[in-house]
Tab-separated table of C-alpha atoms and ligand atoms in Angstrom:
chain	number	residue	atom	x	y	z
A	1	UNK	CA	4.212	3.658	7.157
A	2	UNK	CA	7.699	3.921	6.064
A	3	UNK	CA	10.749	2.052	6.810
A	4	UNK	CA	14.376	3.518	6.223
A	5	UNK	CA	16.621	1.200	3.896
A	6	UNK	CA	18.389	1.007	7.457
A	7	UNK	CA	15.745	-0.598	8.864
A	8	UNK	CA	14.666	-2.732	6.053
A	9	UNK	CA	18.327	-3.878	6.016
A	10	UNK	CA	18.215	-4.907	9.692
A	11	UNK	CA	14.688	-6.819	9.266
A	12	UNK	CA	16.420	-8.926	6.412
A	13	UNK	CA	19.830	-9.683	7.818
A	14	UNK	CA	18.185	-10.024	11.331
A	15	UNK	CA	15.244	-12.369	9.740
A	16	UNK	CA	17.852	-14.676	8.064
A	17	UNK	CA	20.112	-15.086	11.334
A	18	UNK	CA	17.531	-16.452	13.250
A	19	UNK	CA	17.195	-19.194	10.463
A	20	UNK	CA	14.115	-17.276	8.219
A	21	UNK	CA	14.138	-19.528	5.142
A	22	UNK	CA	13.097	-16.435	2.342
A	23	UNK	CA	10.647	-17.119	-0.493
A	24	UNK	CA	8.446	-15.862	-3.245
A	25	UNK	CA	4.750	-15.622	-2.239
A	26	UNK	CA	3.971	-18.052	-5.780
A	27	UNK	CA	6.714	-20.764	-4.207
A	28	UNK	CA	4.800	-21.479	-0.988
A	29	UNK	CA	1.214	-21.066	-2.243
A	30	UNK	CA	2.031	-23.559	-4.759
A	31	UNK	CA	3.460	-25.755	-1.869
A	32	UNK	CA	0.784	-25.422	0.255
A	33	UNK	CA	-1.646	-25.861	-3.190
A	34	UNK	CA	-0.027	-29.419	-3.104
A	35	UNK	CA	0.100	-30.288	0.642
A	36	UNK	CA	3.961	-30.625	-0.029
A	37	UNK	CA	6.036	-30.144	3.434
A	38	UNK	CA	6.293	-26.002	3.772
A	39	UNK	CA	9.518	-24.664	5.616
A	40	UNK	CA	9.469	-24.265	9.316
A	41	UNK	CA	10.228	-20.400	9.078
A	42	UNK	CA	9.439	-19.598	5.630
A	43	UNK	CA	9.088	-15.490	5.079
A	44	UNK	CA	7.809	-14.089	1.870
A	45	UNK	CA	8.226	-9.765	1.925
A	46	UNK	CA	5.699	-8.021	-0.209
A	47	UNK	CA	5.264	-4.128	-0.348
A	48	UNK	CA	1.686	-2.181	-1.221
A	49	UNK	CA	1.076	0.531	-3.892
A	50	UNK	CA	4.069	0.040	-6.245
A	51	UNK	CA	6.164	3.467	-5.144
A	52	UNK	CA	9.312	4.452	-6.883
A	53	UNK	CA	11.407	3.994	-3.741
A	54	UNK	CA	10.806	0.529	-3.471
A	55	UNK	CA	13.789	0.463	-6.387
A	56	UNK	CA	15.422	3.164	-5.414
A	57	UNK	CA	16.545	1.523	-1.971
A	58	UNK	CA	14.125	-2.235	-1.486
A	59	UNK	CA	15.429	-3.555	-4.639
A	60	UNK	CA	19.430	-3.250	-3.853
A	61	UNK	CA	18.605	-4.391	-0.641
A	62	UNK	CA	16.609	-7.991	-1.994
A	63	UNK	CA	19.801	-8.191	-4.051
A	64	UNK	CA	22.251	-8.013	-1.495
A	65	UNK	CA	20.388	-10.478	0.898
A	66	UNK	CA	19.191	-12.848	-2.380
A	67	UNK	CA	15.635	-12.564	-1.267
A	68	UNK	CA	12.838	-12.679	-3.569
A	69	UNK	CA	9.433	-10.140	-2.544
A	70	UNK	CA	6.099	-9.193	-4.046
A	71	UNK	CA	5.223	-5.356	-5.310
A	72	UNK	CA	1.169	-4.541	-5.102
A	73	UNK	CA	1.222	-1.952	-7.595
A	74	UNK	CA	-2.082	0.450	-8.617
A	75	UNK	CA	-2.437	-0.413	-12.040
A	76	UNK	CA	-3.729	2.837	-13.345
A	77	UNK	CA	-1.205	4.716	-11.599
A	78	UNK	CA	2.197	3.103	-12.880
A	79	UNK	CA	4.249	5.418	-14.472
A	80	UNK	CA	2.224	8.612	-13.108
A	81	UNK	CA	3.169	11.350	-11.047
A	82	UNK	CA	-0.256	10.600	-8.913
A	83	UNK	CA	-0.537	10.940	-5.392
A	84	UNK	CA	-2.984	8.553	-3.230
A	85	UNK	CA	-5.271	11.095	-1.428
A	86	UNK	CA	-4.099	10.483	1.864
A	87	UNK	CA	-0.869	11.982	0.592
A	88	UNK	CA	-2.826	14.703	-0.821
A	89	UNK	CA	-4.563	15.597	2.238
A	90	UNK	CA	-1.349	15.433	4.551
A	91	UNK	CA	0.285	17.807	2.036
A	92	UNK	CA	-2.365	20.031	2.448
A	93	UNK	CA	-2.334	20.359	6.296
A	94	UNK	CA	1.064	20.376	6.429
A	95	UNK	CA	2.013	22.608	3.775
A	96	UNK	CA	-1.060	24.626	3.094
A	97	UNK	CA	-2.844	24.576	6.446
A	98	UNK	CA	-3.256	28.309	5.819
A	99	UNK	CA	-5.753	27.876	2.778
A	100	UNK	CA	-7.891	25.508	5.444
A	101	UNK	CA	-10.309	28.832	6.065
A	102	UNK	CA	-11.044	28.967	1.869
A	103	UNK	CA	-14.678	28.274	0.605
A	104	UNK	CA	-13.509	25.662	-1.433
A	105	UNK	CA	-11.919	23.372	1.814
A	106	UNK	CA	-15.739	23.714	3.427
A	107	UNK	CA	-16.060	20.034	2.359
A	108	UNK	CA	-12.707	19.067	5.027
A	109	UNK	CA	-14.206	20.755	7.831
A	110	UNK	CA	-16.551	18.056	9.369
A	111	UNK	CA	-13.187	15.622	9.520
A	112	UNK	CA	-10.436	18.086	10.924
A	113	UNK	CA	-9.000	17.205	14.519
A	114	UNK	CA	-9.666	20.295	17.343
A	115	UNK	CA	-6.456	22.054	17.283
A	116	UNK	CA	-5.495	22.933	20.754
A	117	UNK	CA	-7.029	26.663	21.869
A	118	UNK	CA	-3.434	28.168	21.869
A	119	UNK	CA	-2.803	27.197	18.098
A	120	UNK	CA	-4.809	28.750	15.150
A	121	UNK	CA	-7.496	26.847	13.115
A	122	UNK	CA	-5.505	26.971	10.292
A	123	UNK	CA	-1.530	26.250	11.749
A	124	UNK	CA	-0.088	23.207	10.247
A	125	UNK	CA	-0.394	19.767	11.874
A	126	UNK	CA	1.197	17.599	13.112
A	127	UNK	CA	1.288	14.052	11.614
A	128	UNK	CA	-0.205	12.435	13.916
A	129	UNK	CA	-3.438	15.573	13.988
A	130	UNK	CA	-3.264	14.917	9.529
A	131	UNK	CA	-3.407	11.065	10.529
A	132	UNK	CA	-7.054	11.082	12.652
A	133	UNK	CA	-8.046	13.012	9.743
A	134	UNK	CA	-6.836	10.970	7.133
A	135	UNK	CA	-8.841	8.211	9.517
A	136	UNK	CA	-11.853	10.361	9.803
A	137	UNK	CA	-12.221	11.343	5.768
A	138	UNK	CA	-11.937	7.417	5.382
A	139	UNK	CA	-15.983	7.141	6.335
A	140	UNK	CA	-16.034	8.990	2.571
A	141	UNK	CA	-15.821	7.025	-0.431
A	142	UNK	CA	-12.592	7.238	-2.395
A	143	UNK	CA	-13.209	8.901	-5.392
A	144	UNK	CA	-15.690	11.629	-3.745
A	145	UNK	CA	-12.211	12.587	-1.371
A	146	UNK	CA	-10.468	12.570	-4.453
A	147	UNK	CA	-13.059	14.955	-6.729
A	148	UNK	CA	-13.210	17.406	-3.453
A	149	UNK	CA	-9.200	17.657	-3.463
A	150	UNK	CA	-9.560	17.912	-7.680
A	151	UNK	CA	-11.861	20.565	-6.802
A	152	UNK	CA	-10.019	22.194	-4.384
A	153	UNK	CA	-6.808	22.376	-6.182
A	154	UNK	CA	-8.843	24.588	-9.338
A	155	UNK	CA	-10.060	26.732	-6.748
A	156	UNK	CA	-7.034	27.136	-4.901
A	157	UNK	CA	-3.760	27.468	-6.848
A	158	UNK	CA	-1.034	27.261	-4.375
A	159	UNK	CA	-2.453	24.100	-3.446
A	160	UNK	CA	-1.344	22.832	-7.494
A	161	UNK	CA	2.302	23.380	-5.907
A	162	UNK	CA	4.206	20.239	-6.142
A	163	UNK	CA	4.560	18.351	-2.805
A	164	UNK	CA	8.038	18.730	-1.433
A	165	UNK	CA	7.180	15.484	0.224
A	166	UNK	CA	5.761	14.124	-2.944
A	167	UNK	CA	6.371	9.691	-3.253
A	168	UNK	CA	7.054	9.063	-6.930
A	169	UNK	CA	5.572	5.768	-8.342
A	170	UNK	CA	7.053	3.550	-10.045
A	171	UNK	CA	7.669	3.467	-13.562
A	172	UNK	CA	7.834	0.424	-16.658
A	173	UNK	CA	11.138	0.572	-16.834
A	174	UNK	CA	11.820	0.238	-13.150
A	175	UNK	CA	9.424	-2.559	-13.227
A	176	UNK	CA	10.806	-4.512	-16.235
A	177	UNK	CA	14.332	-4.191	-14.366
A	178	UNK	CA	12.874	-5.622	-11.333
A	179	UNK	CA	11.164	-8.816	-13.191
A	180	UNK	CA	13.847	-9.307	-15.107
A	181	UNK	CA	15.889	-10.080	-11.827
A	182	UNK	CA	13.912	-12.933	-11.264
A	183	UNK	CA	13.850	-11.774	-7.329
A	184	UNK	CA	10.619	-9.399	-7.785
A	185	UNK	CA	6.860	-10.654	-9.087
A	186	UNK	CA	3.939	-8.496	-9.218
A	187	UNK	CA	0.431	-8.517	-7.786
A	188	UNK	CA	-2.493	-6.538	-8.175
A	189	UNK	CA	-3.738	-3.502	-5.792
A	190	UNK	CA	-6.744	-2.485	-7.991
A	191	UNK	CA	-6.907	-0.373	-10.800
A	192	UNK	CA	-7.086	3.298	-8.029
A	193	UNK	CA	-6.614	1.623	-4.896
A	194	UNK	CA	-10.752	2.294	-3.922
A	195	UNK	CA	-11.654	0.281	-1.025
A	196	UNK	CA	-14.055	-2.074	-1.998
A	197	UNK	CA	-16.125	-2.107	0.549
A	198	UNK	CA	-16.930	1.328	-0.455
A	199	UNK	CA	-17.548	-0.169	-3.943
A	200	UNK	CA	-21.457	-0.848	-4.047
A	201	UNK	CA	-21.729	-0.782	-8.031
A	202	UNK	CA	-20.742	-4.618	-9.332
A	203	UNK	CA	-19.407	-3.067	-12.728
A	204	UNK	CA	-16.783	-1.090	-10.242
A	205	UNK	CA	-15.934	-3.526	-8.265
A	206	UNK	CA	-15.039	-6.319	-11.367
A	207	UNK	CA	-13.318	-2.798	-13.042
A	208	UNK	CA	-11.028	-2.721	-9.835
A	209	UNK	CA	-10.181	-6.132	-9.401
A	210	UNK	CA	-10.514	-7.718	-12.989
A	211	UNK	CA	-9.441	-4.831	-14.602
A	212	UNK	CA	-5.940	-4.663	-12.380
A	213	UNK	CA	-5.491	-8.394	-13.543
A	214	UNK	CA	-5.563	-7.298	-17.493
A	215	UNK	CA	-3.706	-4.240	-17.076
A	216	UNK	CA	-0.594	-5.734	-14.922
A	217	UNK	CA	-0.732	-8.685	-17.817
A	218	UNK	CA	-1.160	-6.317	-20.778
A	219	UNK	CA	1.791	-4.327	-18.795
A	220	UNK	CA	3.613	-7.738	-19.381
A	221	UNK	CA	3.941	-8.451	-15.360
A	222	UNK	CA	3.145	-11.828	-16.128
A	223	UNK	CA	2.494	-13.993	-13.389
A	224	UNK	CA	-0.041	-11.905	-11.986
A	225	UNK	CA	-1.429	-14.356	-9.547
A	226	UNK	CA	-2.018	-12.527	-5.925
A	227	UNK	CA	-3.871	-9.541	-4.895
A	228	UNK	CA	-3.617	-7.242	-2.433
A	229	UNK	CA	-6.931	-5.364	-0.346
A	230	UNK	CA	-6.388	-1.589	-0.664
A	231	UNK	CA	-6.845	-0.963	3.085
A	232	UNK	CA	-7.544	-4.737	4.266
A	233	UNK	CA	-10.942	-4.009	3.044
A	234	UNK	CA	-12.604	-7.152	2.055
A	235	UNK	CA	-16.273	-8.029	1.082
A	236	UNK	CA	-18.100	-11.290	0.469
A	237	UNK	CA	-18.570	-10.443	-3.199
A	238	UNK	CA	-15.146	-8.563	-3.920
A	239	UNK	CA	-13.469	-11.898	-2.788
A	240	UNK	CA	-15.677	-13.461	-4.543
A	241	UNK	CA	-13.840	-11.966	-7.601
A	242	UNK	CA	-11.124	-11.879	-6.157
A	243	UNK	CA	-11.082	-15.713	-6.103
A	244	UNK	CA	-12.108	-15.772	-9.813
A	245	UNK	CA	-8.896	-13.853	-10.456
A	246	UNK	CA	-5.964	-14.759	-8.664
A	247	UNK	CA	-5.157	-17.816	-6.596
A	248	UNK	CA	-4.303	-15.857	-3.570
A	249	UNK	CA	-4.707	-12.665	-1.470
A	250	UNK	CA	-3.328	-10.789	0.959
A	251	UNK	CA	-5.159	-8.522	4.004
A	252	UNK	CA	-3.723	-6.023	6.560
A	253	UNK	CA	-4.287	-8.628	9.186
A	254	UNK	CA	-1.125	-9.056	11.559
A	255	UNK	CA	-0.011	-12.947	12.125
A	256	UNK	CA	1.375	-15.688	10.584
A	257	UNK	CA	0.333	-18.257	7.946
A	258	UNK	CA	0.169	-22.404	7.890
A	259	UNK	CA	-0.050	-25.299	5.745
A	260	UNK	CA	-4.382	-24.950	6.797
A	261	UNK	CA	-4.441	-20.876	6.108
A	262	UNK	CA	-7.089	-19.706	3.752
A	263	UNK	CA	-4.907	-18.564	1.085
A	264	UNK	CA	-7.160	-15.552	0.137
A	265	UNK	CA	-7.244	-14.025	3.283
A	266	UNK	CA	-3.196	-14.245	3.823
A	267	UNK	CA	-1.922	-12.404	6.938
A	268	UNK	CA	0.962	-10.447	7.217
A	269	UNK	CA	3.393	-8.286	9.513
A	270	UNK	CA	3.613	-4.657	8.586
A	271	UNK	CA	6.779	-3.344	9.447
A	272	UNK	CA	7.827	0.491	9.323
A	273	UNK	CA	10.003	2.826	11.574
A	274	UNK	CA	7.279	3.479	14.014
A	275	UNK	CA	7.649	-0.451	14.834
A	276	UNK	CA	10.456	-1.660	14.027
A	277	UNK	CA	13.567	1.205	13.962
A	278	UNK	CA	15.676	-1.272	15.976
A	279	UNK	CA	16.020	-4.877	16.546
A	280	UNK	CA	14.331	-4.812	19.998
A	281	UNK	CA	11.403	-2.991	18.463
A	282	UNK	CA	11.105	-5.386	15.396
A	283	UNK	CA	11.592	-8.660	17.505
A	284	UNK	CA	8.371	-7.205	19.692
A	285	UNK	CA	6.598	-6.516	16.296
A	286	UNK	CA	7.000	-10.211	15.147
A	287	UNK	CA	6.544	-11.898	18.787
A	288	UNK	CA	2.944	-10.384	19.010
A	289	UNK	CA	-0.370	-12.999	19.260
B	301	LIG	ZN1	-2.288	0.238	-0.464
């Protein structure tokens, strides 16, 4: 799910020579709001979770090609050294695949991938063997993945080793430098980036969604007017809440968006290197129904 700033460079300069007219995600919804004329090939860029790279090497990039985007961030997490639990559990297969035979991993078993016969139980996968487990642990609800790798890690103390893959998130003052540019607005991802379906309690689900409102305005992120589906997950009563919120959402749902488009179920193109390394590959990306 990551793009190089080679690539991202390429999708920008490519997007704007074939006549992409860039804007903010609050300029068009407000234009669509008030059935003015929308552009014919108007692209707004967003990016999910709020990590620390997305200012390290997105933010020089929106300068250079003067075009505004939209960071999802976890509220709870800003300024923390957390890591989302699918990074958690590909650290651990790839780095710590040896520990996989320890009492206290018992819980991963059910969801790990057969390893070929020639390989041991416990050599490190690949990313694509961490990825169908990552898939597989997702029948699990969020926080019980998270309190078996909390678990874990007390039981296990080379697993407390930091990450040498480890994603930093971003922090307040990276954040104030971005809104302060006037190129960069914030949305909400939740509060821990659950999935809400996997939400059944009310009082969690209006913690995630409300609660990611106050803290990204308390934050002073101000507008905080879109939200973003951890996962694409949506259910009748998070958007529901959703809609109480924020005047617009987006999903993991691939395609485009018109003057007619529900504007809490917003679609969007996701773009990394597995898609769209080179301009062939990103063209094909965009071009599919
Ligand atoms: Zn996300």
């Amino acid at each position: 799910m990551i793009a190089t700033p080679e690539s991202l460079d390429m999708h920008l300069g490519l997007l704007r020579r074939l006549g992409a007219e860039f804007v903010s995600m609050d300029t068009w919804l407000d234009s669509q709001r008030k059935n003015k004329m929308l552009p014919r090939f108007a692209v707004a860029v967003t990016f999910d979770d709020g990590w620390q790279d997305n200012y390290e090497y997105a933010f020089p990039l929106l300068k250079k090609h003067r075009v505004p985007a939209t960071i999802f961030l976890v509220s709870k997490r800003i300024n923390t050294s957390w890591q989302f639990w699918p990074e958690q559990v590909l650290d651990l297969l790839i780095n710590h695949a040896h520990q996989l035979d320890q009492e206290a991993l018992q819980w991963l078993r059910p969801y790990l991938v057969d390893m070929p016969a020639n390989k041991g139980s416990s050599s490190p996968y690949t990313i694509l063997q961490a990825d169908s487990v990552i898939n597989r642990l997702k029948a699990l609800d969020d926080h019980i993945i998270e309190v078996h790798l909390e678990l874990s890690r007390n039981s296990i103390p080379a697993l407390i080793q930091a990450n040498p893959n480890a994603r930093p998130l971003l922090n307040k003052h990276e954040l104030d430098t971005m809104l302060t540019s006037g190129l960069v607005t914030f949305g909400a991802h939740t509060r821990h980036h659950y999935r809400l379906n996997h939400l059944a309690d009310p009082i969690d689900l209006e913690n995630e969604i409300a609660g990611s409102h106050k803290d990204l305005e308390e934050l002073g992120l101000k507008p905080v007017s879109i939200f973003c589906y951890p996962n694409g997950n949506i259910t009748s009563n998070g958007e529901q809440l959703v809609q109480k919120h924020f005047t617009a959402a987006c999903t993991t749902e691939r395609g485009w968006n018109k003057a007619l488009s529900n504007p809490l179920g917003l679609r969007r193109f996701n773009f990394h290197d597995g898609n769209g390394s080179t301009p062939l590959n990103f063209l094909a990306t965009l071009g599919k129904p």
